[in-house]
mmCIF file of C-alpha atoms in Angstrom:
data_model
loop_
_atom_site.group_PDB
_atom_site.id
_atom_site.type_symbol
_atom_site.label_atom_id
_atom_site.label_comp_id
_atom_site.label_asym_id
_atom_site.label_seq_id
_atom_site.Cartn_x
_atom_site.Cartn_y
_atom_site.Cartn_z
ATOM 1 C CA ALA S 1 27.344 1.809 30.661
ATOM 2 C CA LEU S 2 23.641 0.980 30.963
ATOM 3 C CA ALA S 3 24.421 -2.657 31.814
ATOM 4 C CA ARG S 4 26.859 -1.544 34.509
ATOM 5 C CA ASP S 5 24.341 0.960 35.903
ATOM 6 C CA VAL S 6 21.676 -1.739 36.327
ATOM 7 C CA GLY S 7 24.116 -4.332 37.665
ATOM 8 C CA VAL S 8 24.339 -6.599 34.632
ATOM 9 C CA ASN S 9 27.683 -8.268 33.948
ATOM 10 C CA LEU S 10 27.968 -7.607 30.212
ATOM 11 C CA ARG S 11 31.030 -8.096 28.049
ATOM 12 C CA LEU S 12 31.009 -7.308 24.324
ATOM 13 C CA PRO S 13 34.159 -8.922 22.916
ATOM 14 C CA GLY S 14 33.720 -7.771 19.304
ATOM 15 C CA ASN S 15 34.882 -10.033 16.479
ATOM 16 C CA ILE S 16 36.370 -13.319 17.617
ATOM 17 C CA PRO S 17 38.563 -15.457 15.337
ATOM 18 C CA ASN S 18 36.705 -18.594 14.201
ATOM 19 C CA GLU S 19 39.172 -20.984 15.818
ATOM 20 C CA ARG S 20 38.586 -19.352 19.245
ATOM 21 C CA LEU S 21 34.810 -19.173 18.972
ATOM 22 C CA PRO S 22 33.935 -22.541 20.597
ATOM 23 C CA GLN S 23 36.268 -21.804 23.527
ATOM 24 C CA VAL S 24 34.707 -18.376 24.091
ATOM 25 C CA MET S 25 31.158 -19.686 23.742
ATOM 26 C CA LEU S 26 31.726 -22.476 26.242
ATOM 27 C CA GLN S 27 32.737 -19.955 28.907
ATOM 28 C CA HIS S 28 29.015 -19.152 29.127
ATOM 29 C CA ASP S 29 26.063 -21.158 30.430
ATOM 30 C CA VAL S 30 23.565 -20.607 27.633
ATOM 31 C CA PHE S 31 23.251 -19.104 24.152
ATOM 32 C CA VAL S 32 20.139 -17.030 23.455
ATOM 33 C CA CYS S 33 18.835 -16.048 20.018
ATOM 34 C CA THR S 34 15.859 -13.694 20.259
ATOM 35 C CA SER S 35 15.586 -12.798 16.585
ATOM 36 C CA ARG S 36 12.059 -12.700 15.235
ATOM 37 C CA TRP S 37 13.328 -13.954 11.864
ATOM 38 C CA GLU S 38 16.550 -15.577 10.663
ATOM 39 C CA GLY S 39 17.372 -16.965 7.267
ATOM 40 C CA HIS S 40 20.178 -19.233 8.419
ATOM 41 C CA PRO S 41 21.184 -18.320 11.982
ATOM 42 C CA LYS S 42 24.933 -18.858 11.828
ATOM 43 C CA ALA S 43 25.610 -17.774 15.424
ATOM 44 C CA LEU S 44 22.979 -20.258 16.654
ATOM 45 C CA THR S 45 24.461 -22.980 14.440
ATOM 46 C CA GLU S 46 27.930 -22.240 15.854
ATOM 47 C CA ALA S 47 26.624 -22.354 19.434
ATOM 48 C CA MET S 48 24.915 -25.678 18.779
ATOM 49 C CA ALA S 49 28.071 -27.059 17.141
ATOM 50 C CA ALA S 50 30.036 -26.012 20.227
ATOM 51 C CA GLY S 51 27.615 -28.004 22.383
ATOM 52 C CA MET S 52 25.988 -25.065 24.121
ATOM 53 C CA PRO S 53 22.480 -25.291 25.515
ATOM 54 C CA CYS S 54 20.473 -22.826 23.419
ATOM 55 C CA VAL S 55 17.302 -20.787 23.797
ATOM 56 C CA GLY S 56 15.692 -19.479 20.651
ATOM 57 C CA ALA S 57 12.635 -17.396 19.927
ATOM 58 C CA HIS S 58 10.045 -19.343 17.966
ATOM 59 C CA ALA S 59 10.785 -17.774 14.575
ATOM 60 C CA PRO S 60 11.603 -18.852 11.020
ATOM 61 C CA GLY S 61 15.178 -20.075 10.782
ATOM 62 C CA VAL S 62 15.517 -20.582 14.520
ATOM 63 C CA SER S 63 12.655 -23.075 14.722
ATOM 64 C CA ASN S 64 14.197 -24.953 11.787
ATOM 65 C CA LEU S 65 17.185 -25.788 13.996
ATOM 66 C CA ILE S 66 15.891 -26.067 17.540
ATOM 67 C CA GLU S 67 13.648 -28.964 18.528
ATOM 68 C CA HIS S 68 12.017 -27.826 21.780
ATOM 69 C CA GLU S 69 13.487 -29.534 24.846
ATOM 70 C CA ARG S 70 15.632 -31.773 22.651
ATOM 71 C CA THR S 71 18.218 -29.592 20.905
ATOM 72 C CA GLY S 72 17.343 -26.411 22.798
ATOM 73 C CA MET S 73 14.465 -24.431 24.211
ATOM 74 C CA LEU S 74 12.143 -22.882 21.643
ATOM 75 C CA VAL S 75 10.102 -20.118 23.270
ATOM 76 C CA GLU S 76 7.905 -17.160 22.445
ATOM 77 C CA ALA S 77 9.801 -13.916 21.787
ATOM 78 C CA SER S 78 9.003 -12.359 25.146
ATOM 79 C CA ALA S 79 11.311 -11.385 27.974
ATOM 80 C CA ASP S 80 9.421 -13.617 30.430
ATOM 81 C CA ALA S 81 9.534 -16.708 28.212
ATOM 82 C CA VAL S 82 13.244 -16.262 27.458
ATOM 83 C CA ALA S 83 14.024 -15.653 31.149
ATOM 84 C CA ASP S 84 12.086 -18.776 32.186
ATOM 85 C CA ALA S 85 14.010 -20.910 29.674
ATOM 86 C CA VAL S 86 17.357 -19.475 30.753
ATOM 87 C CA ARG S 87 16.467 -20.122 34.408
ATOM 88 C CA ARG S 88 15.564 -23.718 33.666
ATOM 89 C CA ILE S 89 18.807 -24.329 31.810
ATOM 90 C CA THR S 90 20.991 -22.675 34.437
ATOM 91 C CA ARG S 91 19.248 -24.454 37.338
ATOM 92 C CA ASP S 92 19.083 -27.949 35.816
ATOM 93 C CA ARG S 93 22.643 -28.850 34.819
ATOM 94 C CA GLU S 94 21.695 -32.355 33.653
ATOM 95 C CA PHE S 95 19.034 -30.913 31.331
ATOM 96 C CA ALA S 96 21.488 -28.266 30.091
ATOM 97 C CA GLN S 97 24.136 -30.877 29.370
ATOM 98 C CA ARG S 98 21.666 -33.061 27.452
ATOM 99 C CA LEU S 99 20.511 -30.070 25.385
ATOM 100 C CA GLY S 100 24.128 -29.229 24.548
ATOM 101 C CA VAL S 101 24.996 -32.788 23.521
ATOM 102 C CA ASP S 102 21.882 -33.119 21.359
ATOM 103 C CA ALA S 103 22.414 -29.656 19.848
ATOM 104 C CA ARG S 104 25.952 -30.611 18.841
ATOM 105 C CA SER S 105 24.720 -33.869 17.295
ATOM 106 C CA LYS S 106 22.057 -31.981 15.313
ATOM 107 C CA ALA S 107 24.613 -29.436 14.065
ATOM 108 C CA GLN S 108 26.993 -32.217 13.020
ATOM 109 C CA GLU S 109 24.176 -34.093 11.301
ATOM 110 C CA LEU S 110 23.143 -31.028 9.295
ATOM 111 C CA PHE S 111 26.339 -29.059 8.774
ATOM 112 C CA SER S 112 29.432 -31.248 8.915
ATOM 113 C CA PHE S 113 31.423 -31.728 5.725
ATOM 114 C CA GLN S 114 29.911 -35.004 4.483
ATOM 115 C CA PRO S 115 26.199 -34.054 4.523
ATOM 116 C CA LEU S 116 26.912 -30.629 3.036
ATOM 117 C CA PHE S 117 29.135 -32.143 0.338
ATOM 118 C CA GLN S 118 26.433 -34.691 -0.550
ATOM 119 C CA LYS S 119 23.751 -31.984 -0.842
ATOM 120 C CA GLU S 120 25.963 -29.804 -3.008
ATOM 121 C CA TYR S 121 27.054 -32.717 -5.186
ATOM 122 C CA HIS S 122 23.462 -33.773 -5.851
ATOM 123 C CA ARG S 123 22.414 -30.217 -6.696
ATOM 124 C CA ILE S 124 25.297 -29.764 -9.118
ATOM 125 C CA ALA S 125 24.619 -33.162 -10.665
ATOM 126 C CA GLY S 126 20.950 -32.267 -11.089
ATOM 127 C CA ILE S 127 21.780 -28.957 -12.738
ATOM 128 C CA SER S 128 24.395 -30.589 -14.960
ATOM 129 C CA ALA S 129 21.882 -33.192 -16.129
ATOM 130 C CA CYS S 130 19.553 -30.407 -17.242
ATOM 131 C CA ILE S 131 22.258 -28.435 -19.051
ATOM 132 C CA ILE S 132 24.545 -31.063 -20.548
ATOM 133 C CA PRO S 133 22.868 -33.514 -22.936
ATOM 134 C CA THR S 134 23.821 -37.157 -22.471
#
């Protein structure tokens, strides 16, 4: 009601099935994560994997994923800084497209099956070597 009263077009869709998430995300121009701290920001990771241009507050977790002006815009956690980044992305379509492409590449590099499998395999192998005598 508040959004409507101040003229903001806001839609809160609730839970979205995983297979529909990229389609829903790509109906929007930009993904914004203003958290002041994230352990592993899954929503940001999903937006990057979908190829969305992203704006994130300079905070732990978020700054681990976003490389400023390469895989997204990393800004201070202030309304003005976030608004400036969103304006830049929505006004410069070429820049927005490049951010989205590079964000998707970064997400694939870090979180696709093969790199995650390799990390897990090496951790399990390391633990096994400590526990099981050869």
